Amino acid sequence: QLQASGGGLVHDGGSLRLSCAASGRTFSGYAMGWFRQAPGKEREFVAVSWSGGNTDYADSVKGRFTVSRDNAKNTVYLQMNSLKPEDTAVYYCARFNSGGYSYARSYNYWGQGTLVTVSS
């Protein structure tokens, strides 16, 4: 079970940190991803934290967002800086299963989502 939190309203250029708490004892062995879905758009990949510590990002957030994890707390984070109105979306965390990491179908467990709104 995944529980995302930390969303809210922020001005253009602001920052937010999202958290995703996972239940279960095998969290450290899984890659954890963040996706987002804006109104009327498809869910899109944002970032992934691999179990070994590596990370990957969508080009649209590279240099602004940072994904990290605390295996002791079973939690993955998404630090979002220099936010833009186009970052407005519901953000989801998910556990990677197999396949291409930027595809939502490659993840088999999803959190409920947390809304991020960036005002101009």
Short mmCIF file of C-alpha atoms in Angstrom, two decimals:
data_model
loop_
_atom_site.label_atom_id
_atom_site.label_comp_id
_atom_site.label_asym_id
_atom_site.label_seq_id
_atom_site.Cartn_x
_atom_site.Cartn_y
_atom_site.Cartn_z
CA GLN A 1 0.00 0.00 0.00
CA LEU A 2 1.30 3.43 -0.99
CA GLN A 3 0.27 6.73 0.59
CA ALA A 4 1.28 9.95 -1.17
CA SER A 5 1.20 13.32 0.56
CA GLY A 6 2.64 16.81 0.42
CA GLY A 7 0.71 18.36 -2.42
CA GLY A 8 -0.72 21.86 -2.24
CA LEU A 9 -0.90 25.29 -3.83
CA VAL A 10 2.33 27.10 -4.61
CA HIS A 11 3.28 30.12 -6.69
CA ASP A 12 5.29 29.99 -9.89
CA GLY A 13 8.93 29.39 -8.93
CA GLY A 14 8.08 27.85 -5.58
CA SER A 15 8.95 24.48 -4.11
CA LEU A 16 7.17 21.47 -2.66
CA ARG A 17 8.26 18.11 -1.36
CA LEU A 18 6.06 15.10 -1.91
CA SER A 19 6.30 11.97 0.17
CA CYS A 20 5.16 8.45 -0.54
CA ALA A 21 5.05 6.05 2.37
CA ALA A 22 4.97 2.35 1.59
CA SER A 23 3.84 -0.50 3.76
CA GLY A 24 5.67 -3.78 3.73
CA ARG A 25 9.13 -4.97 4.55
CA THR A 26 10.55 -5.28 1.04
CA PHE A 27 10.44 -1.61 0.07
CA SER A 28 14.20 -1.34 -0.31
CA GLY A 29 14.26 -3.93 -3.06
CA TYR A 30 11.91 -2.11 -5.39
CA ALA A 31 12.25 0.81 -7.72
CA MET A 32 9.73 3.53 -6.95
CA GLY A 33 8.40 5.95 -9.50
CA TRP A 34 6.52 9.23 -9.62
CA PHE A 35 3.98 10.03 -12.31
CA ARG A 36 1.62 12.93 -12.79
CA GLN A 37 -1.64 13.52 -14.57
CA ALA A 38 -2.90 16.94 -15.54
CA PRO A 39 -6.59 17.51 -16.32
CA GLY A 40 -7.47 16.13 -19.71
CA LYS A 41 -4.05 14.58 -20.22
CA GLU A 42 -2.57 11.14 -19.92
CA ARG A 43 -0.53 10.08 -16.95
CA GLU A 44 3.12 10.86 -17.56
CA PHE A 45 6.38 9.73 -16.06
CA VAL A 46 8.21 12.13 -13.79
CA ALA A 47 11.02 10.28 -12.00
CA VAL A 48 12.13 6.92 -10.68
CA SER A 49 14.35 5.92 -7.79
CA TRP A 50 16.03 2.59 -8.37
CA SER A 51 16.71 0.23 -5.49
CA GLY A 52 20.45 0.60 -6.04
CA GLY A 53 20.28 4.36 -5.68
CA ASN A 54 20.27 5.51 -9.28
CA THR A 55 17.61 7.87 -10.54
CA ASP A 56 16.03 8.79 -13.85
CA TYR A 57 13.93 11.81 -14.77
CA ALA A 58 11.66 13.07 -17.47
CA ASP A 59 13.32 15.77 -19.52
CA SER A 60 10.64 18.24 -18.46
CA VAL A 61 11.68 18.07 -14.80
CA LYS A 62 15.39 17.34 -15.06
CA GLY A 63 17.38 19.84 -13.03
CA ARG A 64 14.32 20.99 -11.08
CA PHE A 65 13.04 17.83 -9.39
CA THR A 66 14.96 15.38 -7.23
CA VAL A 67 13.75 11.93 -6.24
CA SER A 68 15.18 10.28 -3.16
CA ARG A 69 14.34 7.49 -0.77
CA ASP A 70 14.74 6.56 2.85
CA ASN A 71 14.60 2.79 3.06
CA ALA A 72 14.54 2.87 6.86
CA LYS A 73 11.28 4.83 6.68
CA ASN A 74 9.91 3.00 3.63
CA THR A 75 9.44 6.38 2.01
CA VAL A 76 10.28 7.91 -1.34
CA TYR A 77 10.36 11.67 -1.82
CA LEU A 78 10.03 14.06 -4.72
CA GLN A 79 11.59 17.45 -4.12
CA MET A 80 10.18 19.89 -6.65
CA ASN A 81 11.89 23.24 -7.14
CA SER A 82 11.35 26.06 -9.62
CA LEU A 83 7.79 24.92 -10.10
CA LYS A 84 5.90 26.11 -13.16
CA PRO A 85 2.17 26.33 -13.88
CA GLU A 86 2.58 23.43 -16.31
CA ASP A 87 3.65 21.23 -13.38
CA THR A 88 0.08 21.42 -12.08
CA ALA A 89 -1.23 17.86 -11.83
CA VAL A 90 -2.15 15.05 -9.53
CA TYR A 91 1.08 13.31 -8.60
CA TYR A 92 1.18 9.56 -8.04
CA CYS A 93 3.80 7.28 -6.63
CA ALA A 94 4.02 3.72 -7.83
CA ARG A 95 6.06 0.59 -7.39
CA PHE A 96 7.95 -0.60 -10.44
CA ASN A 97 7.26 -4.12 -11.68
CA SER A 98 8.88 -4.71 -15.06
CA GLY A 99 9.26 -3.17 -18.47
CA GLY A 100 10.17 0.33 -19.52
CA TYR A 101 10.41 2.60 -16.50
CA SER A 102 8.66 5.53 -18.16
CA TYR A 103 5.50 3.57 -18.88
CA ALA A 104 2.68 3.53 -16.33
CA ARG A 105 1.88 -0.07 -17.28
CA SER A 106 5.28 -1.10 -15.89
CA TYR A 107 4.14 -0.28 -12.34
CA ASN A 108 1.80 -2.57 -10.44
CA TYR A 109 1.01 -0.70 -7.21
CA TRP A 110 -0.17 2.90 -7.08
CA GLY A 111 -0.82 5.44 -4.40
CA GLN A 112 -3.95 7.55 -4.36
CA GLY A 113 -2.34 10.72 -5.71
CA THR A 114 -1.74 14.17 -4.28
CA LEU A 115 -2.69 17.39 -6.05
CA VAL A 116 -0.06 20.00 -6.87
CA THR A 117 -1.29 23.36 -8.13
CA VAL A 118 1.15 26.00 -9.34
CA SER A 119 -0.31 29.45 -9.80
CA SER A 120 1.15 31.99 -12.22
#
